[in-house]
Short mmCIF file of C-alpha atoms and ligand atoms in Angstrom, two decimals:
data_model
loop_
_atom_site.label_atom_id
_atom_site.label_comp_id
_atom_site.label_asym_id
_atom_site.label_seq_id
_atom_site.Cartn_x
_atom_site.Cartn_y
_atom_site.Cartn_z
CA MET X 1 20.26 -29.97 4.31
CA THR X 2 16.99 -31.56 3.19
CA HIS X 3 15.82 -31.52 6.77
CA ARG X 4 16.71 -27.90 7.17
CA ARG X 5 14.82 -27.01 4.00
CA GLN X 6 11.84 -29.01 5.08
CA PHE X 7 11.90 -27.30 8.44
CA LEU X 8 12.06 -23.86 6.81
CA ARG X 9 9.21 -24.71 4.48
CA GLN X 10 7.06 -25.91 7.34
CA SER X 11 7.92 -22.97 9.51
CA ALA X 12 7.21 -20.53 6.68
CA THR X 13 3.70 -21.95 6.62
CA ALA X 14 3.30 -22.25 10.36
CA LEU X 15 4.87 -19.05 11.62
CA GLY X 16 2.54 -16.88 9.66
CA ALA X 17 2.92 -13.32 10.71
CA LEU X 18 6.52 -13.54 11.94
CA SER X 19 8.57 -11.81 9.25
CA LEU X 20 11.92 -13.29 8.26
CA GLY X 21 12.29 -10.25 6.02
CA PRO X 22 15.63 -8.52 6.51
CA LEU X 23 17.36 -11.75 7.45
CA MET X 24 16.19 -13.82 4.56
CA ALA X 25 19.01 -15.34 2.55
CA HIS X 26 18.63 -16.42 -1.05
CA GLU X 27 18.14 -20.03 0.01
CA GLN X 28 15.43 -19.06 2.47
CA TRP X 29 13.62 -17.16 -0.26
CA LEU X 30 13.74 -20.21 -2.53
CA ASP X 31 12.27 -22.24 0.30
CA LEU X 32 9.52 -19.72 0.91
CA SER X 33 8.60 -19.46 -2.77
CA TYR X 34 8.65 -23.24 -3.03
CA GLY X 35 6.34 -23.35 0.01
CA ILE X 36 3.94 -20.82 -1.54
CA LYS X 37 3.80 -22.66 -4.87
CA ASP X 38 3.40 -26.00 -3.15
CA TYR X 39 0.62 -24.62 -0.96
CA LEU X 40 -1.20 -23.33 -4.03
CA ARG X 41 -0.97 -26.72 -5.70
CA LYS X 42 -2.92 -28.18 -2.79
CA ASN X 43 -5.12 -25.26 -1.71
CA GLU X 44 -7.13 -22.54 -3.37
CA GLY X 45 -5.45 -19.67 -1.53
CA GLY X 46 -8.70 -17.70 -1.44
CA PRO X 47 -9.12 -14.15 -0.13
CA MET X 48 -9.82 -15.41 3.41
CA ASP X 49 -7.10 -18.05 3.57
CA GLU X 50 -4.92 -16.51 6.29
CA THR X 51 -2.40 -19.35 6.14
CA PHE X 52 -1.69 -18.52 2.52
CA TRP X 53 -1.54 -14.75 2.95
CA SER X 54 0.74 -15.03 5.97
CA GLN X 55 3.24 -16.80 3.73
CA VAL X 56 2.97 -13.97 1.21
CA ARG X 57 3.65 -11.52 4.04
CA GLN X 58 6.92 -13.31 4.75
CA ALA X 59 8.19 -12.18 1.36
CA TYR X 60 8.03 -8.51 2.44
CA THR X 61 10.32 -6.58 4.75
CA THR X 62 7.54 -5.17 6.91
CA SER X 63 8.62 -2.54 9.40
CA PRO X 64 8.56 -3.42 13.09
CA GLN X 65 8.34 0.33 13.84
CA ILE X 66 5.29 1.41 11.86
CA LEU X 67 2.16 -0.11 10.39
CA ASN X 68 2.23 1.05 6.79
CA LEU X 69 -1.30 1.66 5.53
CA ASN X 70 -0.30 4.13 2.86
CA ASN X 71 0.36 1.61 0.12
CA GLY X 72 -1.73 3.86 -2.09
CA GLY X 73 1.30 6.17 -2.36
CA VAL X 74 3.85 3.64 -3.54
CA SER X 75 4.19 -0.08 -2.84
CA PRO X 76 7.09 -1.82 -1.15
CA GLN X 77 8.87 -4.53 -3.13
CA PRO X 78 8.96 -8.15 -2.03
CA ILE X 79 12.40 -9.48 -1.11
CA PRO X 80 13.19 -11.15 -4.48
CA VAL X 81 12.60 -7.81 -6.25
CA GLN X 82 14.76 -5.88 -3.78
CA ARG X 83 17.46 -8.49 -4.12
CA ALA X 84 17.41 -8.51 -7.90
CA MET X 85 17.65 -4.72 -8.00
CA ILE X 86 20.65 -4.71 -5.66
CA ARG X 87 22.30 -7.59 -7.50
CA PHE X 88 21.96 -5.81 -10.86
CA TYR X 89 23.14 -2.55 -9.33
CA GLU X 90 26.27 -4.15 -7.93
CA MET X 91 26.90 -5.91 -11.22
CA CYS X 92 26.60 -2.64 -13.16
CA ASN X 93 29.15 -1.03 -10.89
CA GLU X 94 31.72 -3.60 -11.96
CA GLY X 95 31.68 -2.08 -15.45
CA PRO X 96 28.76 0.29 -16.05
CA THR X 97 28.81 0.62 -19.80
CA TYR X 98 29.44 -3.07 -20.36
CA TYR X 99 26.89 -4.44 -17.91
CA MET X 100 24.27 -1.75 -18.48
CA TRP X 101 24.41 -1.33 -22.24
CA GLN X 102 25.69 -4.67 -23.44
CA ILE X 103 24.15 -7.02 -20.92
CA LEU X 104 21.08 -5.61 -19.13
CA ASP X 105 19.85 -3.60 -22.10
CA GLN X 106 19.34 -6.92 -23.89
CA GLY X 107 16.63 -7.65 -21.37
CA ARG X 108 14.18 -4.98 -22.53
CA GLU X 109 12.56 -7.01 -25.31
CA PRO X 110 11.95 -10.12 -23.17
CA LEU X 111 10.62 -7.81 -20.45
CA ARG X 112 8.25 -6.16 -22.95
CA LEU X 113 6.91 -9.61 -23.83
CA ARG X 114 6.36 -10.46 -20.19
CA LEU X 115 4.60 -7.18 -19.44
CA ALA X 116 2.39 -7.70 -22.47
CA GLY X 117 1.54 -11.17 -21.20
CA LEU X 118 0.52 -9.75 -17.84
CA ALA X 119 -1.41 -6.85 -19.38
CA GLY X 120 -3.08 -8.99 -22.06
CA CYS X 121 -1.90 -6.86 -24.97
CA ASP X 122 0.46 -6.75 -27.94
CA PRO X 123 4.12 -6.19 -26.86
CA ASP X 124 4.52 -3.69 -29.70
CA GLU X 125 2.09 -1.43 -27.85
CA ILE X 126 4.18 -1.20 -24.66
CA ALA X 127 6.97 1.26 -23.86
CA ILE X 128 8.86 0.73 -20.61
CA ASN X 129 9.64 3.91 -18.72
CA ARG X 130 9.85 5.37 -15.22
CA ASN X 131 6.35 6.15 -14.00
CA SER X 132 2.76 7.12 -14.79
CA SER X 133 3.60 10.81 -14.96
CA GLU X 134 6.14 10.16 -17.71
CA ALA X 135 3.78 7.83 -19.58
CA LEU X 136 0.77 10.13 -19.42
CA GLU X 137 2.70 13.35 -20.06
CA THR X 138 4.23 11.73 -23.14
CA VAL X 139 0.69 11.59 -24.51
CA ILE X 140 -0.45 14.94 -23.12
CA PHE X 141 2.48 16.81 -24.66
CA GLY X 142 2.83 14.55 -27.70
CA LEU X 143 -0.70 14.92 -29.05
CA PRO X 144 -0.94 17.37 -31.95
CA LEU X 145 -3.70 19.65 -30.61
CA LYS X 146 -4.41 23.21 -31.76
CA ALA X 147 -5.92 26.28 -30.14
CA GLY X 148 -9.62 25.79 -29.48
CA ASP X 149 -9.45 21.99 -29.29
CA GLU X 150 -11.22 20.73 -26.16
CA VAL X 151 -10.08 18.18 -23.62
CA VAL X 152 -12.45 16.77 -20.98
CA LEU X 153 -10.96 15.99 -17.56
CA ALA X 154 -12.01 15.86 -13.90
CA ARG X 155 -11.10 18.04 -10.96
CA GLN X 156 -10.46 14.74 -9.15
CA ASP X 157 -7.69 13.69 -11.58
CA TYR X 158 -4.09 13.54 -10.39
CA PRO X 159 -2.25 16.90 -9.98
CA ASN X 160 0.64 16.05 -12.35
CA MET X 161 -1.80 15.39 -15.16
CA ILE X 162 -3.87 18.45 -14.34
CA ASN X 163 -0.71 20.61 -14.39
CA ALA X 164 0.39 19.15 -17.71
CA TRP X 165 -2.96 19.97 -19.30
CA LYS X 166 -2.90 23.48 -17.79
CA GLN X 167 0.52 24.00 -19.31
CA ARG X 168 -0.86 23.05 -22.72
CA GLU X 169 -3.79 25.37 -22.15
CA LYS X 170 -1.41 28.25 -21.45
CA ARG X 171 1.04 27.41 -24.20
CA ASP X 172 -1.22 26.22 -27.02
CA GLY X 173 -4.63 27.70 -26.24
CA ILE X 174 -6.43 24.36 -25.94
CA VAL X 175 -9.64 24.49 -23.90
CA LEU X 176 -10.05 22.42 -20.73
CA LYS X 177 -13.59 21.26 -19.94
CA TRP X 178 -13.74 20.40 -16.27
CA ILE X 179 -16.00 17.84 -14.65
CA ASN X 180 -16.52 17.97 -10.90
CA LEU X 181 -17.49 14.52 -9.66
CA GLU X 182 -19.55 14.00 -6.51
CA LEU X 183 -17.88 10.98 -4.95
CA PRO X 184 -18.22 8.27 -3.83
CA SER X 185 -20.70 6.94 -6.32
CA GLN X 186 -21.87 3.55 -7.50
CA ASP X 187 -24.32 5.15 -9.91
CA GLU X 188 -22.89 4.21 -13.27
CA ASP X 189 -25.30 6.46 -15.20
CA TYR X 190 -24.32 9.48 -13.10
CA LEU X 191 -20.60 8.88 -13.56
CA PHE X 192 -20.98 8.15 -17.27
CA ASN X 193 -23.20 11.16 -17.91
CA SER X 194 -20.84 13.48 -16.06
CA TYR X 195 -18.34 12.81 -18.84
CA ALA X 196 -20.69 12.32 -21.77
CA LYS X 197 -22.46 15.65 -21.10
CA ALA X 198 -19.16 17.50 -21.47
CA PHE X 199 -18.46 16.19 -25.00
CA THR X 200 -18.91 18.69 -27.83
CA SER X 201 -17.99 18.77 -31.52
CA LYS X 202 -14.68 20.36 -30.48
CA THR X 203 -13.71 17.64 -27.97
CA ARG X 204 -10.56 15.86 -29.09
CA LEU X 205 -9.78 13.77 -26.02
CA VAL X 206 -11.18 12.66 -22.67
CA GLN X 207 -8.90 11.78 -19.76
CA ILE X 208 -10.26 9.14 -17.39
CA THR X 209 -8.60 8.23 -14.09
CA HIS X 210 -9.49 4.55 -13.82
CA VAL X 211 -9.06 4.42 -10.03
CA ILE X 212 -9.14 7.84 -8.38
CA ASN X 213 -6.20 8.01 -6.01
CA TRP X 214 -7.92 10.23 -3.41
CA ASN X 215 -10.57 7.68 -2.39
CA GLY X 216 -10.17 4.57 -4.58
CA GLN X 217 -13.28 5.26 -6.68
CA VAL X 218 -13.38 3.12 -9.84
CA LEU X 219 -14.80 4.89 -12.90
CA PRO X 220 -16.77 3.13 -15.67
CA ALA X 221 -13.91 3.64 -18.10
CA ARG X 222 -15.11 1.32 -20.86
CA ARG X 223 -18.55 2.88 -21.12
CA ILE X 224 -17.12 6.41 -21.25
CA ALA X 225 -14.48 5.32 -23.78
CA ASP X 226 -17.06 3.72 -26.09
CA ALA X 227 -19.26 6.81 -26.04
CA ALA X 228 -16.24 9.03 -26.71
CA HIS X 229 -15.19 6.95 -29.71
CA GLN X 230 -18.67 7.16 -31.19
CA GLN X 231 -18.10 10.92 -31.39
CA GLY X 232 -14.52 10.63 -32.71
CA ILE X 233 -13.02 11.55 -29.33
CA GLU X 234 -9.80 9.86 -28.22
CA VAL X 235 -9.37 8.34 -24.76
CA LEU X 236 -6.44 8.61 -22.34
CA ILE X 237 -6.58 6.42 -19.24
CA ASP X 238 -4.62 7.16 -16.09
CA ALA X 239 -4.22 3.66 -14.71
CA ALA X 240 -1.61 4.48 -12.05
CA HIS X 241 -3.79 2.78 -9.44
CA SER X 242 -5.56 0.08 -11.40
CA PHE X 243 -2.79 -1.99 -13.00
CA ALA X 244 -2.05 -5.14 -10.94
CA HIS X 245 -4.76 -4.03 -8.48
CA LEU X 246 -8.04 -4.58 -10.32
CA GLU X 247 -8.40 -7.57 -12.59
CA TYR X 248 -8.61 -6.62 -16.29
CA ARG X 249 -6.67 -6.66 -19.56
CA ILE X 250 -5.61 -3.29 -20.97
CA PRO X 251 -7.57 -3.71 -24.24
CA ASP X 252 -10.74 -4.33 -22.15
CA LEU X 253 -10.79 -0.64 -21.23
CA GLY X 254 -11.20 0.54 -24.82
CA ALA X 255 -8.57 3.29 -24.50
CA ASP X 256 -6.27 4.76 -27.12
CA TYR X 257 -3.58 5.75 -24.63
CA TYR X 258 -2.83 4.37 -21.17
CA GLY X 259 -0.14 4.96 -18.56
CA THR X 260 0.71 3.30 -15.28
CA SER X 261 3.41 3.03 -12.62
CA LEU X 262 4.86 -0.40 -11.94
CA HIS X 263 6.14 0.68 -8.51
CA LYS X 264 2.57 0.89 -7.26
CA TRP X 265 0.48 -2.28 -7.26
CA LEU X 266 2.89 -4.50 -9.19
CA CYS X 267 5.55 -3.90 -6.48
CA ALA X 268 8.34 -3.36 -9.01
CA PRO X 269 11.31 -1.12 -8.07
CA PHE X 270 10.70 2.57 -7.37
CA GLY X 271 10.89 4.49 -10.64
CA SER X 272 9.40 1.96 -13.05
CA GLY X 273 6.43 2.53 -15.33
CA MET X 274 4.72 1.67 -18.56
CA LEU X 275 3.05 3.45 -21.46
CA TRP X 276 0.56 1.62 -23.68
CA ILE X 277 -0.60 3.05 -26.98
CA LYS X 278 -2.95 1.38 -29.43
CA LYS X 279 -0.91 0.29 -32.43
CA ASP X 280 -2.57 2.59 -34.99
CA LYS X 281 -2.16 5.63 -32.70
CA ILE X 282 1.59 5.36 -32.07
CA SER X 283 2.72 7.29 -35.15
CA GLY X 284 0.49 10.24 -34.20
CA ILE X 285 2.18 10.95 -30.84
CA TRP X 286 5.42 12.93 -30.70
CA PRO X 287 7.85 11.47 -28.16
CA LEU X 288 8.64 13.67 -25.16
CA MET X 289 12.34 12.84 -25.54
CA ALA X 290 13.23 12.97 -29.21
CA ALA X 291 13.96 9.74 -31.10
CA PRO X 292 15.61 9.26 -34.52
CA GLN X 293 12.21 8.75 -36.17
CA PRO X 294 9.77 10.63 -34.00
CA ASP X 295 6.80 9.97 -36.30
CA SER X 296 7.35 6.23 -36.65
CA ASP X 297 4.86 3.65 -35.46
CA ASP X 298 7.47 1.87 -33.36
CA ILE X 299 6.58 2.11 -29.65
CA ARG X 300 10.32 2.05 -28.83
CA LYS X 301 10.57 5.69 -29.93
CA PHE X 302 9.23 6.54 -26.46
CA GLU X 303 12.19 4.85 -24.77
CA SER X 304 14.91 7.36 -25.76
CA LEU X 305 15.24 8.47 -22.17
CA GLY X 306 19.01 8.93 -22.04
CA THR X 307 20.90 7.10 -19.30
CA ARG X 308 18.36 5.36 -17.12
CA SER X 309 18.51 2.90 -14.26
CA LEU X 310 18.74 -0.50 -15.90
CA PRO X 311 18.91 -2.32 -12.54
CA ILE X 312 15.49 -0.85 -11.74
CA GLU X 313 14.12 -1.74 -15.14
CA HIS X 314 15.55 -5.22 -15.17
CA ALA X 315 14.19 -6.10 -11.73
CA ILE X 316 10.63 -5.52 -13.03
CA GLY X 317 10.91 -9.11 -14.27
CA GLU X 318 11.14 -10.35 -10.68
CA ALA X 319 8.03 -8.38 -9.78
CA ILE X 320 6.19 -10.09 -12.64
CA ASP X 321 7.40 -13.48 -11.37
CA PHE X 322 6.06 -12.64 -7.92
CA GLU X 323 2.73 -11.39 -9.31
CA GLU X 324 2.31 -14.53 -11.39
CA MET X 325 3.19 -16.71 -8.44
CA ILE X 326 0.40 -15.16 -6.35
CA GLY X 327 -1.97 -14.80 -9.31
CA SER X 328 -3.51 -11.46 -10.31
CA SER X 329 -7.07 -12.60 -9.79
CA ARG X 330 -6.35 -14.02 -6.33
CA LYS X 331 -4.49 -10.84 -5.38
CA SER X 332 -7.26 -8.55 -6.57
CA LYS X 333 -9.86 -10.43 -4.51
CA ARG X 334 -7.65 -10.36 -1.40
CA LEU X 335 -7.11 -6.62 -1.74
CA TRP X 336 -10.84 -6.02 -1.87
CA HIS X 337 -11.37 -8.35 1.10
CA LEU X 338 -8.84 -6.43 3.23
CA LYS X 339 -10.68 -3.19 2.55
CA ASP X 340 -14.02 -4.86 3.26
CA TYR X 341 -12.69 -6.37 6.51
CA TRP X 342 -11.78 -3.09 8.18
CA THR X 343 -14.47 -0.86 6.65
CA SER X 344 -17.32 -3.18 7.70
CA ARG X 345 -16.02 -3.11 11.28
CA ALA X 346 -15.25 0.61 11.35
CA LEU X 347 -18.72 1.45 10.04
CA GLN X 348 -20.19 0.02 13.27
CA ILE X 349 -18.48 2.77 15.26
CA PRO X 350 -20.70 5.84 15.78
CA GLY X 351 -19.57 8.86 13.76
CA VAL X 352 -17.52 6.86 11.25
CA SER X 353 -18.26 6.91 7.55
CA ILE X 354 -16.36 5.75 4.47
CA GLY X 355 -15.94 8.16 1.58
CA SER X 356 -15.36 5.43 -0.98
CA PRO X 357 -17.56 3.00 -2.87
CA LEU X 358 -17.48 -0.36 -1.14
CA ASP X 359 -18.83 -2.91 -3.60
CA PRO X 360 -16.58 -5.06 -5.78
CA GLY X 361 -16.36 -3.57 -9.24
CA TRP X 362 -16.41 -0.08 -7.76
CA SER X 363 -13.42 -0.36 -5.48
CA GLY X 364 -10.28 -2.30 -4.62
CA ALA X 365 -8.03 -1.91 -1.59
CA ILE X 366 -8.25 1.88 -1.15
CA ALA X 367 -10.81 3.49 1.17
CA LEU X 368 -11.25 6.86 2.78
CA LEU X 369 -11.94 7.04 6.51
CA GLN X 370 -14.11 9.91 7.72
CA MET X 371 -14.78 10.71 11.39
CA GLU X 372 -17.48 13.12 12.46
CA GLY X 373 -16.16 16.30 14.07
CA LYS X 374 -12.52 15.45 13.30
CA SER X 375 -10.42 16.78 10.45
CA PRO X 376 -8.44 14.36 8.25
CA SER X 377 -5.15 15.65 9.63
CA GLN X 378 -6.35 15.21 13.24
CA VAL X 379 -7.29 11.60 12.51
CA ALA X 380 -4.03 10.83 10.68
CA GLU X 381 -2.06 12.49 13.47
CA PHE X 382 -3.83 10.42 16.15
CA LEU X 383 -3.32 7.15 14.27
CA PHE X 384 0.37 7.82 13.91
CA SER X 385 1.25 9.40 17.23
CA ARG X 386 -0.59 6.83 19.34
CA TYR X 387 -0.34 3.67 17.23
CA ARG X 388 2.37 4.35 14.64
CA ILE X 389 -0.17 3.68 11.90
CA HIS X 390 1.04 5.48 8.79
CA THR X 391 -1.78 6.81 6.58
CA VAL X 392 -2.37 9.99 4.60
CA ALA X 393 -4.78 12.86 5.20
CA ILE X 394 -6.60 13.83 2.00
CA GLU X 395 -8.13 17.22 1.27
CA TRP X 396 -8.54 17.64 -2.45
CA GLU X 397 -11.41 19.47 -4.15
CA ASN X 398 -14.58 17.97 -2.57
CA ILE X 399 -12.86 14.87 -1.13
CA LYS X 400 -11.87 14.76 2.54
CA GLY X 401 -10.75 11.93 4.77
CA VAL X 402 -7.84 9.71 5.71
CA ARG X 403 -6.81 7.31 2.97
CA ILE X 404 -6.21 3.79 4.24
CA THR X 405 -4.54 1.39 1.84
CA PRO X 406 -3.58 -2.13 2.87
CA HIS X 407 -1.59 -4.41 0.55
CA VAL X 408 -1.09 -8.16 0.09
CA TYR X 409 1.26 -8.30 3.08
CA THR X 410 -1.21 -6.59 5.46
CA SER X 411 -2.59 -8.97 8.09
CA LEU X 412 -6.04 -8.99 9.64
CA LYS X 413 -4.31 -8.34 12.97
CA ASP X 414 -2.96 -5.10 11.50
CA LEU X 415 -6.48 -4.13 10.49
CA ASP X 416 -7.86 -5.03 13.93
CA LEU X 417 -5.34 -2.60 15.39
CA LEU X 418 -6.55 0.06 12.98
CA VAL X 419 -10.20 -0.50 13.91
CA ASN X 420 -9.37 -0.39 17.63
CA ALA X 421 -7.51 2.86 17.12
CA ILE X 422 -10.46 4.36 15.25
CA ARG X 423 -12.79 3.22 18.04
CA GLU X 424 -10.58 4.83 20.66
CA PHE X 425 -10.39 8.13 18.78
CA ALA X 426 -14.16 8.14 18.14
CA THR X 427 -14.81 8.12 21.90
CA HIS X 428 -12.04 10.63 22.63
C1 PLP V 1 -4.05 8.64 -10.27
C2 PLP V 1 -2.57 8.87 -10.34
N1 PLP V 1 -2.02 9.23 -11.50
C3 PLP V 1 -0.71 9.45 -11.63
C4 PLP V 1 0.14 9.32 -10.56
C5 PLP V 1 1.60 9.61 -10.74
O1 PLP V 1 2.34 8.46 -10.48
P1 PLP V 1 3.94 8.57 -10.48
O2 PLP V 1 4.31 9.47 -9.33
O3 PLP V 1 4.39 7.16 -10.27
O4 PLP V 1 4.34 9.13 -11.78
C6 PLP V 1 -0.37 8.97 -9.32
C7 PLP V 1 0.51 8.85 -8.16
O5 PLP V 1 0.10 8.59 -7.05
C8 PLP V 1 -1.76 8.73 -9.21
O6 PLP V 1 -2.30 8.39 -8.04
#
């Protein structure tokens, strides 16, 4: 047995890219996680340490059919998270009301503590829910605004949020003040001023998308938030793409309200999310789903969602374990490195440009590929039909290109294939 374990540990390190994914039994996973932890005790596991990252890849069930470079849509879960979800699901089916409401429901408070630890905030400021849309719309619809109050937002924000604000505009007569950002940009003054110039004495709130999903642009959220507060304006941050991707603590952003999805960069089960509200602002937001004391300052009033998937919620804990095992800072640097690896090579191909900022601090893993004389859908279609590389064509407001998003399990070999495919299409 010991020999077998030793062999598995060694092979997990040595085999690198070969995925044990779908076959991996619980014992194999324990061996792999032991191997990863042991490796990190002896090595730094830096962004260019392929031996380390190939072990991380083993924890994912990567497809042999396609190369998934659309992790910017939603992330896959590592095996321990998938397993936990299935285990809890099966358990709940043995007696739903007992296992869901008497057993798993007990896990929400410990989970809140763990999320707060990861996010660097007070657990009493975190509500656990299903996604960013739910978190952000809780704030958008829960804020007591009146006709004539102004909200500043960008044309490059996410459609769900834009639609929610438009609904309030129609229903309540609030006024939307639109910013149209010219992206990509690494000019902090330009980005800051685009927001600051739109503030008036009637502005009640500014919405800032921390990482713009269309091209991965990072916005100077803290600077905008500080300027807003100086004028008594509240700040809502859409962090769907920044949590567990960039390295920061939620309070660092200086927001009043913040929402994210845990099924994106944290790799928690599909349909898991988080709302953060600054303690002294909680009582002022009406919950979207009514609670017994809707005006209380208890963040749990936002968790009256009716019957929800407790297996999904409970397996978030496994995703936190996995994140902590890799280390958020190490992960964030690797993600940036992956983007840098392929973009620096693709930029050497004539006619290729990147519609995203490239420097650390302004970007993470997401980048937008642009090819002269070719539409985004033509490029995405070529990548998929010839190489089975799954990406997404983006045409939104003034942003056009093919969004390429690697993740921690993406190998450099995968990215070499991408660059070769781009080269082939460029000379087509
Ligand atoms: C910037 C941004 N905000 C909000 C969302 C909504 O996330 P969800 O579908 O998980 O609610 C997304 C989804 O991609 C996004 O990119």
